GROMACS .gro file of C-alpha atoms in nm:
model
  309
    1MET     CA    1   7.136  -2.594 -11.771
    2ILE     CA    2   7.328  -2.893 -11.631
    3LEU     CA    3   7.532  -2.815 -11.319
    4THR     CA    4   7.861  -2.993 -11.252
    5VAL     CA    5   8.034  -2.968 -10.915
    6THR     CA    6   8.412  -3.005 -10.894
    7LEU     CA    7   8.516  -2.926 -10.539
    8ASN     CA    8   8.879  -3.009 -10.623
    9THR     CA    9   8.929  -2.834 -10.956
   10ALA     CA   10   9.268  -2.861 -11.124
   11LEU     CA   11   9.491  -2.739 -11.399
   12ASP     CA   12   9.541  -3.056 -11.604
   13ILE     CA   13   9.885  -3.071 -11.762
   14THR     CA   14   9.954  -3.349 -12.012
   15TYR     CA   15  10.308  -3.437 -12.120
   16ARG     CA   16  10.369  -3.669 -12.414
   17VAL     CA   17  10.701  -3.858 -12.423
   18ARG     CA   18  10.828  -4.117 -12.668
   19SER     CA   19  10.883  -4.377 -12.397
   20LEU     CA   20  10.852  -4.338 -12.018
   21SER     CA   21  11.130  -4.498 -11.813
   22PRO     CA   22  11.181  -4.467 -11.435
   23HIS     CA   23  11.497  -4.289 -11.314
   24ALA     CA   24  11.558  -4.135 -11.658
   25SER     CA   25  11.540  -3.791 -11.819
   26HIS     CA   26  11.277  -3.746 -12.089
   27ARG     CA   27  11.230  -3.507 -12.377
   28VAL     CA   28  10.867  -3.392 -12.388
   29SER     CA   29  10.725  -3.385 -12.741
   30GLU     CA   30  10.402  -3.201 -12.653
   31VAL     CA   31  10.251  -3.015 -12.356
   32THR     CA   32   9.878  -2.948 -12.315
   33GLU     CA   33   9.705  -2.745 -12.041
   34ARG     CA   34   9.331  -2.766 -11.972
   35PRO     CA   35   9.096  -2.665 -11.691
   36GLY     CA   36   9.037  -2.993 -11.514
   37GLY     CA   37   8.883  -3.196 -11.240
   38LYS     CA   38   8.617  -3.456 -11.310
   39GLY     CA   39   8.318  -3.222 -11.318
   40VAL     CA   40   8.497  -2.977 -11.547
   41ASN     CA   41   8.566  -3.263 -11.789
   42VAL     CA   42   8.199  -3.364 -11.770
   43ALA     CA   43   8.090  -3.007 -11.846
   44ARG     CA   44   8.317  -2.985 -12.150
   45VAL     CA   45   8.173  -3.305 -12.297
   46LEU     CA   46   7.817  -3.193 -12.222
   47ALA     CA   47   7.883  -2.867 -12.406
   48ALA     CA   48   8.020  -3.058 -12.705
   49LEU     CA   49   7.693  -3.256 -12.707
   50GLY     CA   50   7.497  -2.931 -12.728
   51HIS     CA   51   7.397  -2.884 -12.363
   52GLU     CA   52   7.451  -2.569 -12.160
   53ALA     CA   53   7.671  -2.653 -11.862
   54THR     CA   54   7.772  -2.456 -11.553
   55VAL     CA   55   8.080  -2.544 -11.349
   56THR     CA   56   8.104  -2.473 -10.979
   57GLY     CA   57   8.351  -2.570 -10.708
   58PHE     CA   58   8.659  -2.401 -10.569
   59THR     CA   59   8.942  -2.213 -10.738
   60GLY     CA   60   9.228  -2.003 -10.607
   61GLY     CA   61   9.581  -1.871 -10.651
   62ALA     CA   62   9.778  -1.829 -10.972
   63THR     CA   63   9.682  -2.177 -11.093
   64GLY     CA   64   9.317  -2.099 -11.032
   65ARG     CA   65   9.343  -1.785 -11.244
   66VAL     CA   66   9.481  -1.991 -11.532
   67VAL     CA   67   9.195  -2.241 -11.490
   68ARG     CA   68   8.936  -1.963 -11.514
   69GLU     CA   69   9.107  -1.804 -11.815
   70LEU     CA   70   9.108  -2.136 -12.000
   71LEU     CA   71   8.751  -2.214 -11.892
   72ALA     CA   72   8.631  -1.883 -12.036
   73ALA     CA   73   8.739  -2.004 -12.380
   74VAL     CA   74   8.525  -2.321 -12.368
   75PRO     CA   75   8.200  -2.265 -12.564
   76GLY     CA   76   7.882  -2.362 -12.378
   77VAL     CA   77   8.043  -2.379 -12.032
   78ALA     CA   78   7.970  -2.110 -11.770
   79ASP     CA   79   8.202  -2.037 -11.477
   80ALA     CA   80   8.039  -2.027 -11.132
   81LEU     CA   81   8.351  -2.123 -10.936
   82VAL     CA   82   8.387  -2.000 -10.577
   83PRO     CA   83   8.718  -1.835 -10.480
   84VAL     CA   84   8.938  -1.967 -10.199
   85SER     CA   85   9.259  -1.833 -10.050
   86GLY     CA   86   9.459  -2.147 -10.130
   87ALA     CA   87   9.600  -2.243 -10.469
   88THR     CA   88   9.416  -2.472 -10.709
   89ARG     CA   89   9.600  -2.800 -10.759
   90ARG     CA   90   9.772  -2.929 -11.070
   91THR     CA   91   9.744  -3.278 -11.214
   92ILE     CA   92  10.021  -3.415 -11.434
   93ALA     CA   93   9.954  -3.686 -11.692
   94VAL     CA   94  10.254  -3.837 -11.871
   95VAL     CA   95  10.157  -4.026 -12.185
   96ASP     CA   96  10.396  -4.294 -12.316
   97GLU     CA   97  10.357  -4.273 -12.695
   98GLN     CA   98  10.498  -4.622 -12.753
   99THR     CA   99  10.262  -4.808 -12.522
  100GLY     CA  100   9.974  -4.560 -12.495
  101ASP     CA  101   9.991  -4.591 -12.114
  102THR     CA  102   9.939  -4.286 -11.894
  103THR     CA  103  10.106  -4.211 -11.559
  104GLN     CA  104   9.906  -3.972 -11.342
  105LEU     CA  105  10.032  -3.742 -11.062
  106ASN     CA  106   9.756  -3.567 -10.864
  107GLU     CA  107   9.819  -3.289 -10.611
  108PRO     CA  108   9.589  -3.283 -10.303
  109GLY     CA  109   9.428  -2.941 -10.355
  110PRO     CA  110   9.396  -2.627 -10.140
  111MET     CA  111   9.292  -2.617  -9.776
  112VAL     CA  112   8.930  -2.499  -9.765
  113THR     CA  113   8.821  -2.304  -9.457
  114PRO     CA  114   8.479  -2.342  -9.290
  115THR     CA  115   8.386  -1.993  -9.415
  116GLU     CA  116   8.477  -2.088  -9.773
  117TRP     CA  117   8.279  -2.412  -9.746
  118SER     CA  118   7.973  -2.218  -9.625
  119ALA     CA  119   8.010  -1.975  -9.915
  120PHE     CA  120   8.014  -2.264 -10.160
  121GLN     CA  121   7.701  -2.421 -10.009
  122GLU     CA  122   7.515  -2.091 -10.051
  123ALA     CA  123   7.631  -2.060 -10.414
  124TYR     CA  124   7.527  -2.420 -10.482
  125GLU     CA  125   7.176  -2.363 -10.344
  126ASP     CA  126   7.142  -2.050 -10.558
  127LEU     CA  127   7.237  -2.244 -10.875
  128LEU     CA  128   7.005  -2.543 -10.825
  129PRO     CA  129   6.675  -2.376 -10.927
  130SER     CA  130   6.817  -2.321 -11.278
  131ALA     CA  131   6.957  -2.675 -11.310
  132SER     CA  132   6.791  -2.965 -11.492
  133ALA     CA  133   7.041  -3.209 -11.338
  134VAL     CA  134   7.357  -3.199 -11.127
  135ALA     CA  135   7.677  -3.406 -11.122
  136LEU     CA  136   7.888  -3.421 -10.805
  137CYS     CA  137   8.233  -3.533 -10.912
  138GLY     CA  138   8.576  -3.616 -10.783
  139SER     CA  139   8.781  -3.594 -10.467
  140LEU     CA  140   8.738  -3.362 -10.171
  141PRO     CA  141   9.004  -3.097 -10.109
  142PRO     CA  142   9.151  -3.070  -9.758
  143GLY     CA  143   8.920  -2.902  -9.510
  144VAL     CA  144   8.593  -3.007  -9.678
  145PRO     CA  145   8.391  -3.242  -9.453
  146VAL     CA  146   8.399  -3.607  -9.557
  147GLY     CA  147   8.018  -3.605  -9.561
  148ALA     CA  148   8.007  -3.307  -9.798
  149TYR     CA  149   7.862  -3.496 -10.092
  150ALA     CA  150   7.591  -3.648  -9.876
  151GLY     CA  151   7.476  -3.298  -9.784
  152LEU     CA  152   7.492  -3.178 -10.144
  153VAL     CA  153   7.289  -3.481 -10.258
  154ARG     CA  154   7.020  -3.406 -10.000
  155THR     CA  155   7.009  -3.039 -10.105
  156ALA     CA  156   6.962  -3.136 -10.471
  157ARG     CA  157   6.690  -3.386 -10.385
  158THR     CA  158   6.507  -3.124 -10.178
  159ALA     CA  159   6.521  -2.893 -10.481
  160GLY     CA  160   6.382  -3.171 -10.703
  161VAL     CA  161   6.696  -3.186 -10.920
  162PRO     CA  162   6.824  -3.530 -11.039
  163VAL     CA  163   7.173  -3.586 -10.897
  164LEU     CA  164   7.457  -3.813 -11.010
  165LEU     CA  165   7.745  -3.886 -10.770
  166ASP     CA  166   8.089  -3.988 -10.898
  167THR     CA  167   8.343  -4.011 -10.617
  168SER     CA  168   8.520  -4.277 -10.411
  169GLY     CA  169   8.610  -4.397 -10.063
  170GLU     CA  170   8.435  -4.264  -9.756
  171ALA     CA  171   8.288  -3.974  -9.953
  172LEU     CA  172   8.107  -4.228 -10.172
  173ARG     CA  173   8.005  -4.443  -9.877
  174ARG     CA  174   7.839  -4.151  -9.703
  175GLY     CA  175   7.708  -3.999 -10.024
  176VAL     CA  176   7.523  -4.311 -10.138
  177ALA     CA  177   7.334  -4.323  -9.809
  178ALA     CA  178   7.183  -3.983  -9.900
  179ARG     CA  179   7.007  -4.155 -10.194
  180PRO     CA  180   7.149  -3.998 -10.511
  181ASP     CA  181   6.961  -4.081 -10.830
  182ILE     CA  182   7.271  -4.237 -10.990
  183ILE     CA  183   7.620  -4.334 -10.876
  184LYS     CA  184   7.895  -4.426 -11.122
  185PRO     CA  185   8.179  -4.610 -10.951
  186ASN     CA  186   8.453  -4.796 -11.135
  187ALA     CA  187   8.527  -5.159 -11.048
  188ASP     CA  188   8.781  -5.074 -10.775
  189GLU     CA  189   8.555  -4.811 -10.615
  190LEU     CA  190   8.263  -5.052 -10.624
  191ALA     CA  191   8.466  -5.327 -10.457
  192GLU     CA  192   8.585  -5.084 -10.189
  193LEU     CA  193   8.226  -4.976 -10.122
  194THR     CA  194   8.072  -5.323 -10.104
  195GLY     CA  195   8.359  -5.564 -10.032
  196SER     CA  196   8.264  -5.771 -10.339
  197HIS     CA  197   8.470  -5.813 -10.656
  198GLU     CA  198   8.185  -5.979 -10.850
  199PRO     CA  199   8.040  -5.692 -11.057
  200LEU     CA  200   7.671  -5.782 -11.056
  201ARG     CA  201   7.660  -5.871 -10.687
  202ALA     CA  202   7.854  -5.556 -10.597
  203THR     CA  203   7.633  -5.335 -10.814
  204GLN     CA  204   7.316  -5.476 -10.660
  205ASP     CA  205   7.461  -5.430 -10.311
  206ALA     CA  206   7.555  -5.067 -10.387
  207ARG     CA  207   7.198  -4.997 -10.496
  208ARG     CA  208   7.060  -5.145 -10.175
  209ARG     CA  209   7.273  -4.892  -9.986
  210GLY     CA  210   7.059  -4.608 -10.120
  211ALA     CA  211   7.131  -4.519 -10.484
  212GLY     CA  212   6.840  -4.506 -10.724
  213ALA     CA  213   7.064  -4.655 -10.994
  214VAL     CA  214   7.420  -4.787 -10.998
  215VAL     CA  215   7.620  -4.772 -11.321
  216ALA     CA  216   7.949  -4.955 -11.276
  217SER     CA  217   8.235  -4.874 -11.511
  218LEU     CA  218   8.420  -5.194 -11.606
  219GLY     CA  219   8.690  -5.032 -11.818
  220PRO     CA  220   8.720  -5.181 -12.168
  221GLU     CA  221   8.432  -5.419 -12.084
  222GLY     CA  222   8.182  -5.133 -12.077
  223LEU     CA  223   7.912  -5.049 -11.823
  224LEU     CA  224   7.685  -5.252 -11.595
  225ALA     CA  225   7.368  -5.078 -11.475
  226VAL     CA  226   7.124  -5.185 -11.204
  227THR     CA  227   6.826  -4.949 -11.182
  228ARG     CA  228   6.463  -4.937 -11.071
  229GLU     CA  229   6.364  -4.999 -11.433
  230GLY     CA  230   6.586  -5.304 -11.485
  231ARG     CA  231   6.944  -5.411 -11.533
  232TRP     CA  232   7.162  -5.392 -11.844
  233ARG     CA  233   7.516  -5.449 -11.966
  234ALA     CA  234   7.655  -5.224 -12.242
  235THR     CA  235   7.972  -5.333 -12.420
  236PRO     CA  236   8.183  -5.159 -12.687
  237PRO     CA  237   8.245  -5.359 -13.008
  238THR     CA  238   8.626  -5.345 -12.976
  239SER     CA  239   8.889  -5.241 -12.726
  240VAL     CA  240   9.014  -4.890 -12.802
  241ARG     CA  241   9.375  -4.799 -12.732
  242GLY     CA  242   9.481  -4.455 -12.617
  243ASN     CA  243   9.469  -4.228 -12.312
  244PRO     CA  244   9.196  -4.350 -12.071
  245THR     CA  245   9.215  -4.037 -11.855
  246GLY     CA  246   8.870  -3.879 -11.856
  247ALA     CA  247   8.689  -4.178 -12.009
  248GLY     CA  248   8.477  -4.213 -11.695
  249ASP     CA  249   8.394  -3.843 -11.704
  250SER     CA  250   8.270  -3.879 -12.063
  251ALA     CA  251   8.051  -4.168 -11.948
  252VAL     CA  252   7.903  -3.943 -11.677
  253ALA     CA  253   7.827  -3.679 -11.940
  254GLY     CA  254   7.654  -3.944 -12.150
  255LEU     CA  255   7.442  -4.062 -11.859
  256LEU     CA  256   7.351  -3.712 -11.742
  257SER     CA  257   7.261  -3.587 -12.090
  258GLY     CA  258   7.043  -3.897 -12.128
  259VAL     CA  259   6.862  -3.810 -11.805
  260VAL     CA  260   6.771  -3.457 -11.915
  261GLU     CA  261   6.675  -3.580 -12.264
  262HIS     CA  262   6.455  -3.852 -12.108
  263LEU     CA  263   6.630  -4.133 -12.296
  264THR     CA  264   6.566  -4.495 -12.199
  265TRP     CA  265   6.831  -4.665 -11.988
  266PRO     CA  266   6.964  -4.873 -12.280
  267ASP     CA  267   7.003  -4.556 -12.491
  268ARG     CA  268   7.176  -4.374 -12.203
  269LEU     CA  269   7.421  -4.661 -12.170
  270ILE     CA  270   7.489  -4.675 -12.544
  271ARG     CA  271   7.573  -4.304 -12.543
  272ALA     CA  272   7.788  -4.334 -12.231
  273VAL     CA  273   7.990  -4.628 -12.365
  274ALA     CA  274   8.038  -4.467 -12.707
  275LEU     CA  275   8.154  -4.140 -12.548
  276SER     CA  276   8.385  -4.321 -12.308
  277ALA     CA  277   8.552  -4.518 -12.587
  278ALA     CA  278   8.575  -4.212 -12.811
  279SER     CA  279   8.742  -4.012 -12.533
  280VAL     CA  280   9.022  -4.269 -12.511
  281GLN     CA  281   9.123  -4.164 -12.862
  282ALA     CA  282   9.126  -3.793 -12.774
  283PRO     CA  283   9.456  -3.636 -12.664
  284VAL     CA  284   9.329  -3.495 -12.331
  285ALA     CA  285   9.050  -3.551 -12.079
  286GLY     CA  286   8.722  -3.374 -12.145
  287GLU     CA  287   8.733  -3.426 -12.520
  288PHE     CA  288   8.621  -3.709 -12.747
  289ASP     CA  289   8.680  -3.813 -13.105
  290ARG     CA  290   8.347  -3.733 -13.271
  291VAL     CA  291   8.398  -3.966 -13.569
  292THR     CA  292   8.465  -4.259 -13.336
  293TYR     CA  293   8.170  -4.160 -13.117
  294GLU     CA  294   7.919  -4.146 -13.401
  295GLU     CA  295   8.050  -4.472 -13.547
  296LEU     CA  296   8.025  -4.652 -13.212
  297LEU     CA  297   7.669  -4.538 -13.139
  298GLY     CA  298   7.538  -4.804 -13.374
  299ARG     CA  299   7.777  -5.076 -13.259
  300VAL     CA  300   7.754  -5.076 -12.878
  301THR     CA  301   7.586  -5.397 -12.760
  302VAL     CA  302   7.325  -5.380 -12.482
  303THR     CA  303   7.193  -5.692 -12.309
  304GLY     CA  304   6.962  -5.721 -12.011
  305GLU     CA  305   6.599  -5.679 -11.922
  306ALA     CA  306   6.351  -5.432 -11.784
  307SER     CA  307   6.191  -5.497 -11.446
  308ALA     CA  308   5.842  -5.637 -11.435
  309ALA     CA  309   5.577  -5.365 -11.403
   0.00000   0.00000   0.00000
């Protein structure tokens, strides 16, 4: 089982409009609702790849009930969410069908009490012995300590479970110091962490801060990985147009599935890039176009070198 942690779960609502214009009324052509949050998206992709996934984090209120009802219908994904008194947030994505651009509106999430945070930590520790790997994903809801991910990383490492961290800001800064096996920042998150906008320099600096491996997401330019085993760049053959929401989550699923399947780093990166590009062509986050994915697996370019023994 692969465990994904989404402390700030969400009900993802996607609106499609013909053309998005500020200060105007719009007729929505399609509405889609999905259980969301980064770790939930990761779990859905992992399940589609054939892995058993368990989702934990917080859920509450009427929105939380809808999230759990929808999650129950996802094959291969188990619900281990922890209840809170506050209401689960909603995220709104508005897709402009003419341009393919997406406008995102993210609510902050429920206030989590110290008692609720303690209950989650106990549930997390109980789940780890059954996990082959864990992904810690997304933002922190109000009330959760800013060093929460650092503590969860240390708990996973104590249990001997490989841990991937995908967050941003101060939560990432503190989390990387706890020495996660992998971090997956995007270019902006990496620059914020290190102060450098040069990808290779920033990735190397992030690894020196404690991560076992740093896989930087460079958008349509693919992934850059600096690891103990070497460094590589994986690039898709073409730029894919569509909805980029969730592309990074698909990349996380590719990396994490590669860890538990003991793939080489180049093969992990190929899978992650192919999944990320294929998810851009899917209508909502947490899904990917399988035809595109399978076609891209043989066309992703990987350059780089392994470290000297």
